[in-house]
Amino acid sequence: MDGVKNAILSPWSSEMGYAHFAALLLCAFMFASGTTAANQNSTGDPARPAEVRIGALFTFDSVIGKAVKPAIELAVAHVNSDPSILRGTKLSVLMQDTNCSGFVGTVEALQLLAQDVIAVLGPQSSAVAHVICHAVNELHVPLISFAATDPTLSSLEYPYFVRATQSDYYQMDAIASIISQYQWKQVIAIHVDDDYGRGGIMALGDALAKRKCKIVYKAKLPPGAANTTIENILMQVNEMESRVYVIHVNPDSGLDVFSAAKSLGMMSSGYVWIATDWLSALMDSSVHGSTDVMELTQGVLVLRQHVADSDSQKALLSKWNNLTRNGSAYSMRAYDSVWLAAHAVERFLSEGNAISFSADPNLRATKGSNLQLDSLRIFNNGNKLLENVWSVNFSGVSGPVQFTLDRNLIHPAYDILNIGGTGLRTIGYWSNISGLSVVAPEQLYSSALNSSTNNVQLHSVIWPGQISQKPRGWEFSYHGKSMRIGVPLRTSYKEFVTQDKGPDGVKGFAVDVFKAAISLLPYPVSCNFVLFGDGLKNPSYSDLVQKVSENYFDAAIGDIAIVTDRTRLVDFTQPYIESGLIIVAPAKEVESNAWAFLKPFTFQMWCVLGVIFLFVGAVVWVLEHRTNTEFRGPPRQQIMTVCWFSFSTMFFAHRENTVSALGRFVLLIWLFVVLIINSSYTASLTSLLTVQELTSGIQGLDSLISSSSAIGYQVGSFSRNYLVDELNIAESRLVPLNSPSDYARALELGSGNGGVAAIIDELPYVEIFLSKYCKFKTVGQVFTKSGWGFAFPRDSPLAEDLSTAILTLSENGNLQRIHDEWLSGTECSADNNGAASNSLSLSSFWGLFLICGLACLIALVIFFLRIYCQYSRYSNQVEVQYPEPEIVSRSARLTTIKSLISFVDKKEEEVKNALKQRPNGSQHPSIGSTATEEQST
């Protein structure tokens, strides 16, 4: 056999480009020459066979192999000693050593398949699993792996692959949850460059993308890499910004990475190391569980497949005390894999299926060749055994063994461990039900989650360098080199940024804000300011942002507006000044005309004022007429009194006194209304006589868009694109302008004389322009809301830190101080640069009129209620004194309108005196006669 192996290995070394399946066919020749097929019940007899054979593939001398070998042997012994399963049939396991080699593993796998095994346990290597999956697919033999975690093995391409452990798909989701929990945005993946490493890191990238994080670099380690190779790769990684490393390698060589990292100083404070479950498997091994391993991995976060405590597990541990010290989770997975195969075979035999094999028509011996391909035979009922494997449901020592529809074990969960001191400390758990939690997953499966408990997602961590504060997760990687900061070389509005002869080469409001924010960072940042532009005109700010996205500049500062198109290319800091587009138009003082005094109020307002003046006068006359002699007399005199009193209150010049309480109440409310109206009229008239009025005819954005006038914009600003793309203004109407003097000249010329009717620019520029040119005014309000910020490449952590620093500047007042230092020297107040005020309308005073009207209505209601009560008492007393019909008629006295009006017109004093008289007293005059006498007086 060894001679045949050597004969095959020699040509194989020169033919490594063959496809995997071709390698399987080549290896089949080796087995055919020296392997005898063992036909289990080949006659097709449905009776139970005396023995069934399964295979096991793993590396005996590896970390996982040393853990699973005794577990498999113990599981086989337990199955054969259990009378409730495989009754009368002995389970045998044929083990093959893959020797940590993909090729040797493939050879050993074909050896097993040539011995007519009905299932294969393993392999532990995902790379070997990818190769031999093609063989088991062809021969219909289920491949039950207890350690191959590559997520891509679950694809439909490998129907006979059964994963009896957790997929790295879930492990990488757990790692992504940890990274998101600590708010890190960028990570570096260090992985072995094989199917196992690539598949896991691909799943990590997908999981991070769902949480808006990403892998910025994948450091690929060749399988079996030398220490010098590892050191070179880590030195390259250490030059990058990110300090969060996810290490996904094989347990047999993984410690070499930490050894190299420690020698390079990468296990100190500021670094974050997250290891997948290869490290927990290594540390659970009795061989490698030493203090040396602990010293190399201090502060590392490591995941381990969660295995809940159970009675069956405790019983197993009592029989085999070494189980927990030899690979723990993988040992238990291997133990359960044997029972999984046994349960599936039991159900397979119980259904009356026979174990038989037949020749594969696709594998035929070639005449004149030593290849005997017919030694590999198809398991006839392999598909039925596979169905029984998928339907198995039992409680194993590792937990429930049951498969989901996507062919993964149910309830994936991981322990999250922190290495510190001389041991491991559990800081939390992850499961696909709860995500991160400090509650054990099995408690979440059996009871409702207590939200107050689960708010604490992870316990505290001791990070590398023995620090408890969460690392920032990134550092500057320039190693003495300064950041290249792009600065626009402006030719106008140099208050914001301009060239300077000082050491920095630039100065201005934006530069000072940037320097002040940088000084607040907890780490030093060296900057080299590089001017961008030709110095003849303002540069294009979109081009400047594009340079940042292309990494030509490490950042860009200045008066850079934060707009949607730019945010797709770069990340901006928190705005350090508010901005937005606004319209500027020419204005001049207009002389007042003869009718200017009517302009403060609209025509409708004047009409309503006249009506309400008369109405209030009439109400006061009604309330005062019975008690106040100044409101009595002939009808003509009373009408003149009402009109005079109404309009004289406008100037508080009324001479009539009010004596009734209701009259005084109404007058008090009315005088307050008159005071407000007088004040508003005076203020509006003063403003109309002194304020400048716009002469361009532009009332706002809508009128500007609908017109055909030319519009000016600043060179390099985003306003041009906004006008064309968002407002659909023709480019032929747009006029580029560069400086404030260009603005003033174009506005003075006007649209028809080579100038512009209005200019649309950002608010900070407009404020400076209007401080120098007071004869121009803004129209309307700012119609876009934005701000200015500093631009950084996408996902740059410096942008977030600078945003915090800018907020600090705003809170402590330094931002306002810098603003006043550069931008406070104004001659014209920008706040007063609005268009002329419009006339005041009814909408400005309807609240006052409503209050006045309600006061009048309430007073009238109270007055007429009093009249009604007095009239009722008065009429009853008249009936008692004059009951004879010939003296006065009751119907004529009480029901006619004339008698009621006559009573209302009577003096209040007369009515009271009449009501005081008794029935046997002096004669009381009739209503009609009294009214006549009153009129005559």
mmCIF file of C-alpha atoms in Angstrom, residues 425-756:
data_model
loop_
_atom_site.group_PDB
_atom_site.id
_atom_site.type_symbol
_atom_site.label_atom_id
_atom_site.label_comp_id
_atom_site.label_asym_id
_atom_site.label_seq_id
_atom_site.Cartn_x
_atom_site.Cartn_y
_atom_site.Cartn_z
ATOM 1 C CA ARG A 425 -14.340 34.715 32.163
ATOM 2 C CA THR A 426 -17.797 34.542 30.578
ATOM 3 C CA ILE A 427 -18.983 38.076 29.799
ATOM 4 C CA GLY A 428 -22.145 37.094 27.935
ATOM 5 C CA TYR A 429 -23.817 34.912 25.360
ATOM 6 C CA TRP A 430 -25.083 35.141 21.832
ATOM 7 C CA SER A 431 -27.984 33.212 20.336
ATOM 8 C CA ASN A 432 -30.040 33.623 17.210
ATOM 9 C CA ILE A 433 -33.080 34.350 19.392
ATOM 10 C CA SER A 434 -31.834 37.082 21.712
ATOM 11 C CA GLY A 435 -28.611 38.290 20.139
ATOM 12 C CA LEU A 436 -26.177 39.459 22.806
ATOM 13 C CA SER A 437 -27.311 38.759 26.353
ATOM 14 C CA VAL A 438 -26.039 38.023 29.815
ATOM 15 C CA VAL A 439 -28.761 35.380 30.175
ATOM 16 C CA ALA A 440 -27.901 31.807 29.240
ATOM 17 C CA PRO A 441 -29.615 30.795 25.957
ATOM 18 C CA GLU A 442 -31.396 27.765 27.422
ATOM 19 C CA GLN A 443 -33.213 30.091 29.835
ATOM 20 C CA LEU A 444 -34.457 32.142 26.910
ATOM 21 C CA TYR A 445 -35.775 29.054 25.129
ATOM 22 C CA SER A 446 -37.852 27.945 28.109
ATOM 23 C CA SER A 447 -39.197 31.263 29.415
ATOM 24 C CA ALA A 448 -40.019 34.780 28.328
ATOM 25 C CA LEU A 449 -37.096 37.196 28.193
ATOM 26 C CA ASN A 450 -36.899 39.707 31.020
ATOM 27 C CA SER A 451 -36.225 42.953 29.174
ATOM 28 C CA SER A 452 -34.746 44.663 32.230
ATOM 29 C CA THR A 453 -32.187 41.877 32.632
ATOM 30 C CA ASN A 454 -31.331 41.729 28.956
ATOM 31 C CA ASN A 455 -30.636 45.455 28.780
ATOM 32 C CA VAL A 456 -27.145 44.550 30.021
ATOM 33 C CA GLN A 457 -25.913 42.921 26.838
ATOM 34 C CA LEU A 458 -22.355 42.149 27.962
ATOM 35 C CA HIS A 459 -20.459 42.351 31.202
ATOM 36 C CA SER A 460 -17.284 44.424 31.569
ATOM 37 C CA VAL A 461 -14.177 43.418 29.646
ATOM 38 C CA ILE A 462 -10.470 43.576 30.489
ATOM 39 C CA TRP A 463 -8.877 44.590 27.191
ATOM 40 C CA PRO A 464 -5.247 44.112 26.085
ATOM 41 C CA GLY A 465 -2.946 46.190 28.228
ATOM 42 C CA GLN A 466 -5.069 45.443 31.315
ATOM 43 C CA ILE A 467 -7.451 48.357 30.695
ATOM 44 C CA SER A 468 -11.188 48.352 31.355
ATOM 45 C CA GLN A 469 -12.097 51.334 29.171
ATOM 46 C CA LYS A 470 -13.344 50.415 25.723
ATOM 47 C CA PRO A 471 -10.600 50.974 23.099
ATOM 48 C CA ARG A 472 -11.327 53.535 20.440
ATOM 49 C CA GLY A 473 -10.716 50.882 17.808
ATOM 50 C CA TRP A 474 -8.443 52.873 15.517
ATOM 51 C CA GLU A 475 -5.239 54.879 15.508
ATOM 52 C CA PHE A 476 -3.468 57.108 13.070
ATOM 53 C CA SER A 477 -1.297 55.087 10.775
ATOM 54 C CA TYR A 478 0.835 57.836 9.267
ATOM 55 C CA HIS A 479 3.933 57.009 11.333
ATOM 56 C CA GLY A 480 5.345 60.524 11.376
ATOM 57 C CA LYS A 481 3.742 61.648 8.110
ATOM 58 C CA SER A 482 1.286 64.546 8.233
ATOM 59 C CA MET A 483 -2.244 64.382 6.940
ATOM 60 C CA ARG A 484 -2.734 66.091 3.592
ATOM 61 C CA ILE A 485 -5.550 68.573 4.168
ATOM 62 C CA GLY A 486 -7.066 70.111 1.043
ATOM 63 C CA VAL A 487 -7.948 73.816 1.425
ATOM 64 C CA PRO A 488 -9.780 75.810 -1.309
ATOM 65 C CA LEU A 489 -7.756 78.729 -2.665
ATOM 66 C CA ARG A 490 -10.495 81.373 -2.673
ATOM 67 C CA THR A 491 -10.316 84.653 -4.545
ATOM 68 C CA SER A 492 -13.286 86.197 -2.714
ATOM 69 C CA TYR A 493 -14.868 86.058 0.726
ATOM 70 C CA LYS A 494 -11.445 85.500 2.194
ATOM 71 C CA GLU A 495 -12.825 85.825 5.699
ATOM 72 C CA PHE A 496 -13.613 82.101 5.569
ATOM 73 C CA VAL A 497 -10.330 80.779 4.174
ATOM 74 C CA THR A 498 -7.409 82.323 2.339
ATOM 75 C CA GLN A 499 -3.743 81.892 1.666
ATOM 76 C CA ASP A 500 -1.354 83.144 4.319
ATOM 77 C CA LYS A 501 2.374 83.645 4.699
ATOM 78 C CA GLY A 502 2.419 82.004 8.132
ATOM 79 C CA PRO A 503 3.722 78.513 8.927
ATOM 80 C CA ASP A 504 0.390 76.863 8.080
ATOM 81 C CA GLY A 505 0.023 78.693 4.788
ATOM 82 C CA VAL A 506 -3.694 79.296 5.320
ATOM 83 C CA LYS A 507 -5.940 81.283 7.645
ATOM 84 C CA GLY A 508 -9.571 82.171 8.065
ATOM 85 C CA PHE A 509 -12.692 81.336 10.036
ATOM 86 C CA ALA A 510 -12.881 77.712 8.806
ATOM 87 C CA VAL A 511 -9.166 77.155 9.462
ATOM 88 C CA ASP A 512 -9.409 78.427 13.028
ATOM 89 C CA VAL A 513 -12.438 76.237 13.730
ATOM 90 C CA PHE A 514 -10.576 73.202 12.406
ATOM 91 C CA LYS A 515 -7.479 73.933 14.497
ATOM 92 C CA ALA A 516 -9.563 74.465 17.621
ATOM 93 C CA ALA A 517 -11.383 71.178 17.072
ATOM 94 C CA ILE A 518 -8.147 69.268 16.425
ATOM 95 C CA SER A 519 -6.709 70.610 19.672
ATOM 96 C CA LEU A 520 -9.577 68.976 21.609
ATOM 97 C CA LEU A 521 -8.828 65.456 20.309
ATOM 98 C CA PRO A 522 -7.261 63.066 22.829
ATOM 99 C CA TYR A 523 -4.476 62.207 20.385
ATOM 100 C CA PRO A 524 -2.057 64.302 18.311
ATOM 101 C CA VAL A 525 -2.819 64.990 14.664
ATOM 102 C CA SER A 526 -0.192 66.427 12.354
ATOM 103 C CA CYS A 527 -1.602 68.348 9.388
ATOM 104 C CA ASN A 528 -0.156 69.686 6.162
ATOM 105 C CA PHE A 529 -2.468 72.188 4.466
ATOM 106 C CA VAL A 530 -2.431 71.955 0.660
ATOM 107 C CA LEU A 531 -4.134 74.686 -1.383
ATOM 108 C CA PHE A 532 -6.570 73.575 -4.080
ATOM 109 C CA GLY A 533 -7.304 75.891 -7.004
ATOM 110 C CA ASP A 534 -5.564 78.095 -9.574
ATOM 111 C CA GLY A 535 -5.921 81.378 -7.657
ATOM 112 C CA LEU A 536 -7.739 83.050 -10.565
ATOM 113 C CA LYS A 537 -11.260 82.053 -9.543
ATOM 114 C CA ASN A 538 -12.878 80.119 -6.760
ATOM 115 C CA PRO A 539 -12.265 76.373 -7.180
ATOM 116 C CA SER A 540 -14.992 73.795 -7.633
ATOM 117 C CA TYR A 541 -15.887 72.434 -4.235
ATOM 118 C CA SER A 542 -17.338 69.287 -5.778
ATOM 119 C CA ASP A 543 -13.946 68.587 -7.339
ATOM 120 C CA LEU A 544 -12.317 69.128 -3.949
ATOM 121 C CA VAL A 545 -14.667 66.598 -2.352
ATOM 122 C CA GLN A 546 -13.946 64.183 -5.188
ATOM 123 C CA LYS A 547 -10.230 64.405 -4.401
ATOM 124 C CA VAL A 548 -10.968 63.364 -0.823
ATOM 125 C CA SER A 549 -13.001 60.358 -1.971
ATOM 126 C CA GLU A 550 -10.095 59.338 -4.212
ATOM 127 C CA ASN A 551 -7.705 59.571 -1.213
ATOM 128 C CA TYR A 552 -5.697 62.301 -2.926
ATOM 129 C CA PHE A 553 -6.404 64.338 0.208
ATOM 130 C CA ASP A 554 -6.802 62.828 3.653
ATOM 131 C CA ALA A 555 -9.398 65.505 4.414
ATOM 132 C CA ALA A 556 -10.719 68.832 3.125
ATOM 133 C CA ILE A 557 -11.599 71.897 5.195
ATOM 134 C CA GLY A 558 -13.096 75.254 4.372
ATOM 135 C CA ASP A 559 -16.512 76.622 3.514
ATOM 136 C CA ILE A 560 -17.709 73.259 2.148
ATOM 137 C CA ALA A 561 -21.481 72.940 2.008
ATOM 138 C CA ILE A 562 -22.931 69.606 3.115
ATOM 139 C CA VAL A 563 -25.192 68.554 0.251
ATOM 140 C CA THR A 564 -26.625 65.201 -0.773
ATOM 141 C CA ASP A 565 -24.359 64.516 -3.746
ATOM 142 C CA ARG A 566 -21.242 65.094 -1.663
ATOM 143 C CA THR A 567 -22.380 62.905 1.228
ATOM 144 C CA ARG A 568 -22.450 59.973 -1.187
ATOM 145 C CA LEU A 569 -18.698 60.379 -1.695
ATOM 146 C CA VAL A 570 -17.324 61.373 1.709
ATOM 147 C CA ASP A 571 -18.236 61.680 5.377
ATOM 148 C CA PHE A 572 -18.788 65.135 6.840
ATOM 149 C CA THR A 573 -18.337 66.349 10.364
ATOM 150 C CA GLN A 574 -21.012 68.070 12.376
ATOM 151 C CA PRO A 575 -21.757 71.472 10.694
ATOM 152 C CA TYR A 576 -19.812 74.294 12.318
ATOM 153 C CA ILE A 577 -22.007 77.033 10.801
ATOM 154 C CA GLU A 578 -25.551 77.095 9.447
ATOM 155 C CA SER A 579 -26.062 77.808 5.787
ATOM 156 C CA GLY A 580 -28.645 77.699 3.011
ATOM 157 C CA LEU A 581 -29.539 79.454 -0.216
ATOM 158 C CA ILE A 582 -31.215 82.862 -0.186
ATOM 159 C CA ILE A 583 -32.120 85.505 -2.799
ATOM 160 C CA VAL A 584 -30.472 88.948 -2.991
ATOM 161 C CA ALA A 585 -32.058 91.710 -5.084
ATOM 162 C CA PRO A 586 -31.431 95.469 -5.608
ATOM 163 C CA ALA A 587 -33.366 98.030 -3.584
ATOM 164 C CA LYS A 588 -33.745 101.835 -3.402
ATOM 165 C CA GLU A 589 -35.628 104.361 -1.274
ATOM 166 C CA VAL A 590 -39.001 105.329 -2.738
ATOM 167 C CA GLU A 591 -40.546 108.761 -2.083
ATOM 168 C CA SER A 592 -43.879 108.824 -0.274
ATOM 169 C CA ASN A 593 -47.035 109.849 -2.182
ATOM 170 C CA ALA A 594 -50.094 111.819 -1.097
ATOM 171 C CA TRP A 595 -52.008 108.695 -0.101
ATOM 172 C CA ALA A 596 -49.230 106.993 1.827
ATOM 173 C CA PHE A 597 -51.175 107.399 5.083
ATOM 174 C CA LEU A 598 -53.662 104.775 3.844
ATOM 175 C CA LYS A 599 -51.036 102.107 3.179
ATOM 176 C CA PRO A 600 -50.565 100.810 6.743
ATOM 177 C CA PHE A 601 -53.963 99.047 6.539
ATOM 178 C CA THR A 602 -55.574 97.164 3.699
ATOM 179 C CA PHE A 603 -58.882 98.324 2.220
ATOM 180 C CA GLN A 604 -60.684 95.508 3.980
ATOM 181 C CA MET A 605 -59.123 96.525 7.274
ATOM 182 C CA TRP A 606 -60.278 100.152 6.856
ATOM 183 C CA CYS A 607 -63.844 99.002 6.146
ATOM 184 C CA VAL A 608 -63.933 96.702 9.164
ATOM 185 C CA LEU A 609 -62.524 99.464 11.366
ATOM 186 C CA GLY A 610 -65.317 101.851 10.320
ATOM 187 C CA VAL A 611 -68.016 99.281 11.011
ATOM 188 C CA ILE A 612 -66.659 98.267 14.393
ATOM 189 C CA PHE A 613 -66.245 101.903 15.501
ATOM 190 C CA LEU A 614 -69.958 102.532 14.800
ATOM 191 C CA PHE A 615 -70.927 99.239 16.367
ATOM 192 C CA VAL A 616 -69.108 99.947 19.627
ATOM 193 C CA GLY A 617 -70.580 103.481 19.720
ATOM 194 C CA ALA A 618 -74.076 102.066 19.292
ATOM 195 C CA VAL A 619 -73.506 99.499 22.036
ATOM 196 C CA VAL A 620 -72.293 102.176 24.454
ATOM 197 C CA TRP A 621 -75.334 104.375 23.593
ATOM 198 C CA VAL A 622 -77.712 101.491 24.342
ATOM 199 C CA LEU A 623 -76.023 100.796 27.650
ATOM 200 C CA GLU A 624 -75.870 104.479 28.712
ATOM 201 C CA HIS A 625 -79.154 105.837 27.295
ATOM 202 C CA ARG A 626 -81.370 105.068 30.358
ATOM 203 C CA THR A 627 -78.914 106.334 32.960
ATOM 204 C CA ASN A 628 -76.780 109.016 31.302
ATOM 205 C CA THR A 629 -78.356 112.353 30.263
ATOM 206 C CA GLU A 630 -75.479 112.956 27.819
ATOM 207 C CA PHE A 631 -76.837 110.112 25.696
ATOM 208 C CA ARG A 632 -80.469 111.417 25.702
ATOM 209 C CA GLY A 633 -82.306 113.988 23.656
ATOM 210 C CA PRO A 634 -83.897 114.279 20.209
ATOM 211 C CA PRO A 635 -83.113 111.469 17.700
ATOM 212 C CA ARG A 636 -80.872 113.671 15.563
ATOM 213 C CA GLN A 637 -78.828 114.693 18.557
ATOM 214 C CA GLN A 638 -78.471 111.097 19.721
ATOM 215 C CA ILE A 639 -77.245 109.943 16.251
ATOM 216 C CA MET A 640 -74.615 112.679 16.277
ATOM 217 C CA THR A 641 -73.617 111.656 19.791
ATOM 218 C CA VAL A 642 -73.094 108.019 18.727
ATOM 219 C CA CYS A 643 -70.930 108.990 15.720
ATOM 220 C CA TRP A 644 -68.895 111.555 17.643
ATOM 221 C CA PHE A 645 -68.304 109.260 20.582
ATOM 222 C CA SER A 646 -67.287 106.339 18.322
ATOM 223 C CA PHE A 647 -64.586 108.116 16.341
ATOM 224 C CA SER A 648 -63.336 110.372 19.120
ATOM 225 C CA THR A 649 -62.251 107.283 21.075
ATOM 226 C CA MET A 650 -59.610 106.717 18.384
ATOM 227 C CA PHE A 651 -57.753 109.705 19.800
ATOM 228 C CA PHE A 652 -58.997 109.217 23.358
ATOM 229 C CA ALA A 653 -60.779 112.613 22.962
ATOM 230 C CA HIS A 654 -64.344 111.602 23.821
ATOM 231 C CA ARG A 655 -66.052 114.065 26.211
ATOM 232 C CA GLU A 656 -69.052 111.945 27.199
ATOM 233 C CA ASN A 657 -68.732 110.169 30.495
ATOM 234 C CA THR A 658 -69.965 106.625 31.029
ATOM 235 C CA VAL A 659 -71.875 106.050 34.262
ATOM 236 C CA SER A 660 -73.164 102.461 33.945
ATOM 237 C CA ALA A 661 -70.990 99.515 34.894
ATOM 238 C CA LEU A 662 -71.665 97.722 31.599
ATOM 239 C CA GLY A 663 -70.825 100.817 29.569
ATOM 240 C CA ARG A 664 -67.549 101.270 31.375
ATOM 241 C CA PHE A 665 -66.704 97.561 30.855
ATOM 242 C CA VAL A 666 -67.228 97.799 27.084
ATOM 243 C CA LEU A 667 -65.357 101.101 26.867
ATOM 244 C CA LEU A 668 -62.373 99.676 28.741
ATOM 245 C CA ILE A 669 -62.041 96.772 26.300
ATOM 246 C CA TRP A 670 -62.541 99.072 23.328
ATOM 247 C CA LEU A 671 -59.891 101.560 24.440
ATOM 248 C CA PHE A 672 -57.375 98.694 24.724
ATOM 249 C CA VAL A 673 -58.200 97.666 21.144
ATOM 250 C CA VAL A 674 -57.852 101.262 19.967
ATOM 251 C CA LEU A 675 -54.457 101.502 21.660
ATOM 252 C CA ILE A 676 -53.163 98.443 19.764
ATOM 253 C CA ILE A 677 -54.589 99.712 16.457
ATOM 254 C CA ASN A 678 -53.033 103.162 16.905
ATOM 255 C CA SER A 679 -49.639 101.705 17.776
ATOM 256 C CA SER A 680 -49.690 99.310 14.821
ATOM 257 C CA TYR A 681 -50.734 102.073 12.443
ATOM 258 C CA THR A 682 -47.965 104.377 13.664
ATOM 259 C CA ALA A 683 -45.282 101.694 13.386
ATOM 260 C CA SER A 684 -46.398 100.553 9.942
ATOM 261 C CA LEU A 685 -46.623 104.082 8.578
ATOM 262 C CA THR A 686 -43.189 104.925 9.916
ATOM 263 C CA SER A 687 -41.741 101.815 8.295
ATOM 264 C CA LEU A 688 -43.432 102.560 4.973
ATOM 265 C CA LEU A 689 -42.087 106.107 4.918
ATOM 266 C CA THR A 690 -38.481 105.162 5.732
ATOM 267 C CA VAL A 691 -37.796 101.573 4.574
ATOM 268 C CA GLN A 692 -36.312 100.692 1.195
ATOM 269 C CA GLU A 693 -38.459 98.875 -1.316
ATOM 270 C CA LEU A 694 -37.351 96.251 -3.861
ATOM 271 C CA THR A 695 -37.270 97.560 -7.397
ATOM 272 C CA SER A 696 -36.710 94.311 -9.271
ATOM 273 C CA GLY A 697 -40.283 93.125 -8.936
ATOM 274 C CA ILE A 698 -39.151 89.865 -7.352
ATOM 275 C CA GLN A 699 -41.316 88.877 -4.431
ATOM 276 C CA GLY A 700 -39.816 85.445 -3.733
ATOM 277 C CA LEU A 701 -38.442 82.238 -5.197
ATOM 278 C CA ASP A 702 -41.566 81.387 -7.175
ATOM 279 C CA SER A 703 -41.682 84.736 -8.965
ATOM 280 C CA LEU A 704 -37.962 84.456 -9.745
ATOM 281 C CA ILE A 705 -38.372 80.979 -11.249
ATOM 282 C CA SER A 706 -41.379 81.993 -13.349
ATOM 283 C CA SER A 707 -39.632 85.068 -14.741
ATOM 284 C CA SER A 708 -37.101 85.075 -17.559
ATOM 285 C CA SER A 709 -34.602 87.330 -15.791
ATOM 286 C CA ALA A 710 -30.932 86.470 -15.427
ATOM 287 C CA ILE A 711 -29.825 84.988 -12.094
ATOM 288 C CA GLY A 712 -26.348 85.232 -10.626
ATOM 289 C CA TYR A 713 -24.517 82.558 -8.650
ATOM 290 C CA GLN A 714 -21.072 82.215 -7.090
ATOM 291 C CA VAL A 715 -18.367 80.390 -9.032
ATOM 292 C CA GLY A 716 -17.556 77.010 -7.456
ATOM 293 C CA SER A 717 -20.710 76.901 -5.329
ATOM 294 C CA PHE A 718 -23.222 74.060 -5.383
ATOM 295 C CA SER A 719 -25.966 76.637 -6.070
ATOM 296 C CA ARG A 720 -25.560 76.271 -9.826
ATOM 297 C CA ASN A 721 -26.303 72.549 -9.766
ATOM 298 C CA TYR A 722 -29.197 73.149 -7.405
ATOM 299 C CA LEU A 723 -30.761 75.765 -9.682
ATOM 300 C CA VAL A 724 -30.446 73.568 -12.755
ATOM 301 C CA ASP A 725 -31.184 70.118 -11.329
ATOM 302 C CA GLU A 726 -33.690 70.892 -8.585
ATOM 303 C CA LEU A 727 -35.411 74.097 -9.717
ATOM 304 C CA ASN A 728 -35.183 73.339 -13.473
ATOM 305 C CA ILE A 729 -33.894 76.808 -14.339
ATOM 306 C CA ALA A 730 -32.359 77.072 -17.796
ATOM 307 C CA GLU A 731 -28.584 77.326 -17.800
ATOM 308 C CA SER A 732 -28.800 80.249 -20.216
ATOM 309 C CA ARG A 733 -30.305 82.356 -17.417
ATOM 310 C CA LEU A 734 -27.423 81.706 -15.020
ATOM 311 C CA VAL A 735 -24.530 84.144 -14.745
ATOM 312 C CA PRO A 736 -21.342 83.124 -12.838
ATOM 313 C CA LEU A 737 -20.003 85.767 -10.459
ATOM 314 C CA ASN A 738 -16.779 85.617 -8.484
ATOM 315 C CA SER A 739 -16.538 88.453 -5.955
ATOM 316 C CA PRO A 740 -18.770 90.838 -3.968
ATOM 317 C CA SER A 741 -17.864 93.634 -6.368
ATOM 318 C CA ASP A 742 -19.074 91.472 -9.251
ATOM 319 C CA TYR A 743 -22.302 90.929 -7.318
ATOM 320 C CA ALA A 744 -22.878 94.672 -6.851
ATOM 321 C CA ARG A 745 -22.057 95.547 -10.475
ATOM 322 C CA ALA A 746 -24.375 92.869 -11.876
ATOM 323 C CA LEU A 747 -27.270 93.859 -9.620
ATOM 324 C CA GLU A 748 -26.881 97.539 -10.478
ATOM 325 C CA LEU A 749 -26.947 96.810 -14.215
ATOM 326 C CA GLY A 750 -30.063 94.678 -13.990
ATOM 327 C CA SER A 751 -31.187 91.761 -16.084
ATOM 328 C CA GLY A 752 -31.802 93.691 -19.298
ATOM 329 C CA ASN A 753 -28.466 95.524 -19.310
ATOM 330 C CA GLY A 754 -25.966 92.688 -18.989
ATOM 331 C CA GLY A 755 -26.465 92.189 -15.281
ATOM 332 C CA VAL A 756 -28.801 90.053 -13.194
#
